[in-house]
Coordinates of C-alpha atoms and ligand atoms in Angstrom, one line a residue:
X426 CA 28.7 21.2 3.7
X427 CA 28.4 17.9 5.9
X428 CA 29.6 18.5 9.5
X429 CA 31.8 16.0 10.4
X430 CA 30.8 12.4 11.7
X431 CA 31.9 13.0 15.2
X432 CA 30.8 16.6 15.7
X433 CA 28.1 17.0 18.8
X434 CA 25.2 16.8 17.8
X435 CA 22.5 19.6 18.6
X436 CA 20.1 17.6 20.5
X437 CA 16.5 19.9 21.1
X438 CA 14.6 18.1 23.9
X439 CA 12.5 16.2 22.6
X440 CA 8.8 17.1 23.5
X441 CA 7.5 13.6 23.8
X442 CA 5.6 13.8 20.4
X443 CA 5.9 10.9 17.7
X444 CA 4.5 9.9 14.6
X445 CA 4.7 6.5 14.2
X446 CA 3.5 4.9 10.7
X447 CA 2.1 1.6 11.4
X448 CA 1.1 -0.4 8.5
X449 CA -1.5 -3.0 9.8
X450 CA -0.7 -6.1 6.8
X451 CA -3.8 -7.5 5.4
X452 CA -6.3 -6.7 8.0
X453 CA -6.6 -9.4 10.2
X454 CA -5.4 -9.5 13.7
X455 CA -3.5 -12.6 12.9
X456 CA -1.5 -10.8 10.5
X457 CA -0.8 -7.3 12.5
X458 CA 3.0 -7.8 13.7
X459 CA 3.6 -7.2 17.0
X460 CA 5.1 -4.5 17.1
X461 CA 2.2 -2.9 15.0
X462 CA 0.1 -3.4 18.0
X463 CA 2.2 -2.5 20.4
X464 CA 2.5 1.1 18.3
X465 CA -1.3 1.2 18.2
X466 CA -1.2 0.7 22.4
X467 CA 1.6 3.2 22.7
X468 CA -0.6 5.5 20.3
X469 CA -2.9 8.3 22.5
X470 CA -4.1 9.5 19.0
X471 CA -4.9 7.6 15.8
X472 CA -5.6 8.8 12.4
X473 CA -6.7 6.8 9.6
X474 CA -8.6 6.2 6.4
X475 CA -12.6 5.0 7.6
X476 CA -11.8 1.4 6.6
X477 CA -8.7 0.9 8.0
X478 CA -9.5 2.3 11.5
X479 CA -12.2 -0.6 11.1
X480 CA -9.8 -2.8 11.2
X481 CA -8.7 -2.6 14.3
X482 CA -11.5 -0.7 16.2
X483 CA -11.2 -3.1 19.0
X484 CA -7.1 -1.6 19.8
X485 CA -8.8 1.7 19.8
X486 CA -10.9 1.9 23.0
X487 CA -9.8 5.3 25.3
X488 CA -8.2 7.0 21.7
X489 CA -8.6 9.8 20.2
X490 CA -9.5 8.8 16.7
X491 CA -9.7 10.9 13.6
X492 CA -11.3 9.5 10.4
X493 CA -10.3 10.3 7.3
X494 CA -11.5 10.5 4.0
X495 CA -9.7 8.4 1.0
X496 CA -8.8 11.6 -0.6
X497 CA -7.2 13.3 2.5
X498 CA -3.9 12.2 2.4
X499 CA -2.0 15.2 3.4
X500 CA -4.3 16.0 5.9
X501 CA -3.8 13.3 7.6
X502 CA 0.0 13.9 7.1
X503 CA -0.7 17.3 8.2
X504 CA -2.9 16.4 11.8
X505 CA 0.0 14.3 12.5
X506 CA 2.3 16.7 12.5
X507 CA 0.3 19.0 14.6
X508 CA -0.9 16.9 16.9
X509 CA 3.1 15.6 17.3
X510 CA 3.8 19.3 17.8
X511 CA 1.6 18.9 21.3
X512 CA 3.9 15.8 22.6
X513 CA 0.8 13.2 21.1
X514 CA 2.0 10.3 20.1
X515 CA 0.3 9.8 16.9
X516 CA -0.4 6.3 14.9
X517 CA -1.2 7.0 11.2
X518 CA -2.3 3.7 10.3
X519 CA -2.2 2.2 6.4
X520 CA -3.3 -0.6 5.0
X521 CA -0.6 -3.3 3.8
X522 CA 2.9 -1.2 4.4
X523 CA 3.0 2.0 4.9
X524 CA 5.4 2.6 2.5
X525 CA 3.9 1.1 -0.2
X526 CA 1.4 3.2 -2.2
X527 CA 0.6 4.5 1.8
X528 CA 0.9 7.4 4.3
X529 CA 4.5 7.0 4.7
X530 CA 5.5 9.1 1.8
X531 CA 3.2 12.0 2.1
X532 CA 3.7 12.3 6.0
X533 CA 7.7 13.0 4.7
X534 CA 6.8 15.3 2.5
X535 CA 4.6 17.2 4.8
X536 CA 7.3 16.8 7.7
X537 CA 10.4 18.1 5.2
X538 CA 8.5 21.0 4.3
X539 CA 7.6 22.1 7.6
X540 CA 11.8 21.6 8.6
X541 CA 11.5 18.4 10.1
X542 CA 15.3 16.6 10.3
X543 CA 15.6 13.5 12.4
X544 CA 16.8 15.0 14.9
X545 CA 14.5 17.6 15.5
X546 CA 12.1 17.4 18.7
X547 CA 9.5 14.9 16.6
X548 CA 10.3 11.2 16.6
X549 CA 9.1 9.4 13.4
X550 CA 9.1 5.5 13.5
X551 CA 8.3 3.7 10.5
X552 CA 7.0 0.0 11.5
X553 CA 6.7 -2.3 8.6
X554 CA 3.5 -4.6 7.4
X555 CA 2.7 -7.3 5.1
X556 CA 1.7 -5.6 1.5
X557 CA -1.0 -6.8 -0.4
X558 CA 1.5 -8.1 -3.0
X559 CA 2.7 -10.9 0.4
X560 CA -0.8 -11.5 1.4
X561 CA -2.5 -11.9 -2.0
X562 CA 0.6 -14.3 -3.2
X563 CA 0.5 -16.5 -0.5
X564 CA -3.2 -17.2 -1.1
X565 CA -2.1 -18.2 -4.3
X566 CA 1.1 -20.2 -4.0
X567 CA 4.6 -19.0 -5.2
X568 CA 4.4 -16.8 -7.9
X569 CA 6.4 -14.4 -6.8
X570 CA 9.2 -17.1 -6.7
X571 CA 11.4 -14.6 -9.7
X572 CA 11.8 -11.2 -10.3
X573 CA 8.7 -9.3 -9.7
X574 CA 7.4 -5.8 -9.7
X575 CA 4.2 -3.4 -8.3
X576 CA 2.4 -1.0 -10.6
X577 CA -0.7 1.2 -9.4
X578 CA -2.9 1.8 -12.0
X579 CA -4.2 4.5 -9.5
X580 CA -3.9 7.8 -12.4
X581 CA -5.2 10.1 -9.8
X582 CA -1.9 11.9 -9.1
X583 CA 0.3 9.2 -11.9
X584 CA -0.3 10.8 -15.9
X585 CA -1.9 7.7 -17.4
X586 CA 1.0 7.9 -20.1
X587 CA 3.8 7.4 -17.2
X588 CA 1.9 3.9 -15.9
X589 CA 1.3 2.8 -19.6
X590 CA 5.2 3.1 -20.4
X591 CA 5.7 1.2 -16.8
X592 CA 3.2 -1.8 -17.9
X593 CA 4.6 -2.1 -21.4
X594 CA 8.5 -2.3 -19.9
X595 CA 7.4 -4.8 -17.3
X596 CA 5.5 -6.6 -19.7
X597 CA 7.9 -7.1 -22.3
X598 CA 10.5 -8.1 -19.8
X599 CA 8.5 -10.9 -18.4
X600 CA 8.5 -9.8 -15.0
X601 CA 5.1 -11.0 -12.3
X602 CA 3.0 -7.8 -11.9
X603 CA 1.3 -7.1 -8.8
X604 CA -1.9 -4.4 -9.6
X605 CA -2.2 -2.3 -7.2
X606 CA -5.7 0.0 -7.3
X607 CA -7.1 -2.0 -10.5
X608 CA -10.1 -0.4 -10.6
X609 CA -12.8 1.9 -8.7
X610 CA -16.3 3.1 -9.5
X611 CA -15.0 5.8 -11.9
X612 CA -11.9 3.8 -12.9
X613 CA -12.8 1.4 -15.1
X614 CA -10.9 1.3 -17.6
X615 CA -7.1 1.1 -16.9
X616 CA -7.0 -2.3 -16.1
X617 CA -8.6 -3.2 -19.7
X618 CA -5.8 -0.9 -20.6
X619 CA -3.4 -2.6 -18.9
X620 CA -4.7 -5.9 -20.3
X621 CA -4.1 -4.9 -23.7
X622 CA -0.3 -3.5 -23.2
X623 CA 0.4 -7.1 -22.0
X624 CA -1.2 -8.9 -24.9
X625 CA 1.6 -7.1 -26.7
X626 CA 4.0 -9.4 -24.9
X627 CA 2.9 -12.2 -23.5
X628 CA 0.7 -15.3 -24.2
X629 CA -2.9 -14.9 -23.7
X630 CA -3.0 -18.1 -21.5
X631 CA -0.9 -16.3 -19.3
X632 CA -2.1 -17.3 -15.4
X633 CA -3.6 -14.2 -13.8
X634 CA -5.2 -14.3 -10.4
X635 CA -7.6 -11.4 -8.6
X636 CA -7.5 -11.9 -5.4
X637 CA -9.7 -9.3 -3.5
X638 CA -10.0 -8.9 0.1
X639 CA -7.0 -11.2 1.2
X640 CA -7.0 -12.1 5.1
X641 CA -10.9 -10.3 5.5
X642 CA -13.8 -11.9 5.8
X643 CA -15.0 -11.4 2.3
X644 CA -11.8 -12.5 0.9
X645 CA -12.6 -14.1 -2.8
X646 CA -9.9 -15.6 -4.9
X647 CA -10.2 -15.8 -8.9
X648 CA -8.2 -17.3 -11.5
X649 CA -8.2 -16.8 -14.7
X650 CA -5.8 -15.8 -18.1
X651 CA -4.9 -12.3 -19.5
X652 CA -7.1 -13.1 -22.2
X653 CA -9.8 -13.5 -20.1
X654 CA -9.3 -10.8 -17.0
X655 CA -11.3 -8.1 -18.4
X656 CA -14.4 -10.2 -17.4
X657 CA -13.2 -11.1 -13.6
X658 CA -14.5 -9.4 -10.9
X659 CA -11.9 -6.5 -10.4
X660 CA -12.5 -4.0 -8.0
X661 CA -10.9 -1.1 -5.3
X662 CA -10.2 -3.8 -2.7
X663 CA -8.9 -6.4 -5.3
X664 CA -5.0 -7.3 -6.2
X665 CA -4.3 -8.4 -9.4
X666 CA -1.5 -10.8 -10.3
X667 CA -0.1 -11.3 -13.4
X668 CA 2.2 -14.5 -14.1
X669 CA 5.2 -14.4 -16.7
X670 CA 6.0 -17.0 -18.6
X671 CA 7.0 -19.1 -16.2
X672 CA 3.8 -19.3 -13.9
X673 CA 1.5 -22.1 -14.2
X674 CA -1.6 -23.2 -12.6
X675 CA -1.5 -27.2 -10.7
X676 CA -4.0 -28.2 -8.1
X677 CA -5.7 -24.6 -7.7
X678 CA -2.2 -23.2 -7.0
Ligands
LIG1070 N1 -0.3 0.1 1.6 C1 -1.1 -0.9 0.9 C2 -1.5 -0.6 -0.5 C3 -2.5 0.6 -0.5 S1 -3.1 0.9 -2.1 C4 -0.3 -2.2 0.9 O1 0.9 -2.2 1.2 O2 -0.9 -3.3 0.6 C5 -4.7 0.1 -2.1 C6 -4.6 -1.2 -3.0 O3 -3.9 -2.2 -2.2 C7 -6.0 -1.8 -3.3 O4 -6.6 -1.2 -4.4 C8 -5.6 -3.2 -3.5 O5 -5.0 -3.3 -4.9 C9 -4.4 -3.5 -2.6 N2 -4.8 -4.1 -1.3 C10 -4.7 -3.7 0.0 N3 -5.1 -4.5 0.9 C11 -5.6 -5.6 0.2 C12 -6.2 -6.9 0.6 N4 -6.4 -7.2 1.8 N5 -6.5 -7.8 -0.4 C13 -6.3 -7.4 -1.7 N6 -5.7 -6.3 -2.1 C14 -5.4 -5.4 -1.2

């Protein structure tokens, strides 16, 4: 039963521990909000994936950092919550938004099931950054200008069967896909997959652009067609865009 809206609230002292989920945008300073640095200043621990506490090793100097592995989501969800739990104030940094294919989900999970309520003794601030879906558009021009939509072709923890039946709905309803996680070493074959579930729907001439490494310094743009994507350069860092049948290529754009 809710208690009612103007009932005290219990309020535990708080022990001066937060978690604070800072998504850092593309990866270049110029794109790291404000108040995404002022988090990682705040921060007295950080705790990231390797590449992303590259990105901004210079914020870092007098931090305790802890690396983490791709695969280590929850332990990173986990070390946060412990080292909350001794008053640090902890940035988990993700690439993009944190909310979006990122830590923010997991560290909930991980918080919930230890008890965790929002008013509990642990402050949790989410604070928001570009996603790659922003940052790899706006290298491209406007083609996320109608209704658009994010799939992660990631089937690590996703049954390949649940992202198929995503990409064919998408696809027949002529939304702009974003790609998230096209393709890795040992992923290779999804986004051919993926490929073939639009060709179902839409023309082959369809624009599609891989843009890899938007806002780093080995950013590489690509355009191509669906017909001819399963020969671009697609990798783990890359974001694929797929037009609808509205999206056309002028001037490079
Ligand atoms: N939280 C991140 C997404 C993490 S999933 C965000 O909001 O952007 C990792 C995937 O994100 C990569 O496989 C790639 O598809 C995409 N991505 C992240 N940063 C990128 C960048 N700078 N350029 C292109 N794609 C990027």
């Amino acid at each position: 039963m809710n208690a009612p809206l103007n009932a005290p609230h219990p309020q535990p002292a708080r022990t001066g521990g937060k978690i604070m989920l800072v998504g850092l945008g593309p990866g270049s300073h110029d794109h790291l909000t404000a108040r995404a640095r002022a988090a990682i200043a705040e921060a007295d621990t950080i705790i990231g994936y390797v590449t992303y506490i590259r990105l901004v090793a210079d914020l870092l100097e007098g931090k305790e950092v802890i690396k983490k592995s791709m695969t280590e989501e929850l332990d990173r969800a986990i070390e946060s919550l412990e080292r909350a739990r001794q008053g640090k104030k902890v940035a988990l940094i993700s690439s993009g938004d944190a909310g979006v294919y990122g830590m923010a989900g997991p560290t909930f999970e991980v918080l919930f099931q230890a008890g965790w309520t929002p008013d509990s003794d642990i402050e949790v601030e989410i604070i928001p950054g570009a996603s790659a879906l922003n940052t790899c558009a706006a290298l491209v021009g406007a083609p996320l200008t109608h209704d658009f939509c994010a799939i992660s072709l990631s089937d690590l923890l996703t049954p390949w069967p649940t992202i198929a039946r995503g990409l064919d709905a998408v696809a027949y309803a002529d939304f702009v896909v974003a790609l998230y996680n096209p393709k890795s070493g040992r992923r290779t074959r999804q986004v051919l997959e993926a490929q073939r579930i639009f060709l179902r729907h839409r023309d082959p001439q369809t624009p599609v652009a891989v843009v890899k490494s938007a806002f780093r310094p080995k950013q590489r743009i690509e355009f191509t067609t669906l017909e001819k994507m399963g020969e671009a350069e697609i990798g783990m860092l890359s974001t694929v865009l797929i037009g609808n049948s509205n999206t056309y290529v002028r001037d490079g754009l």
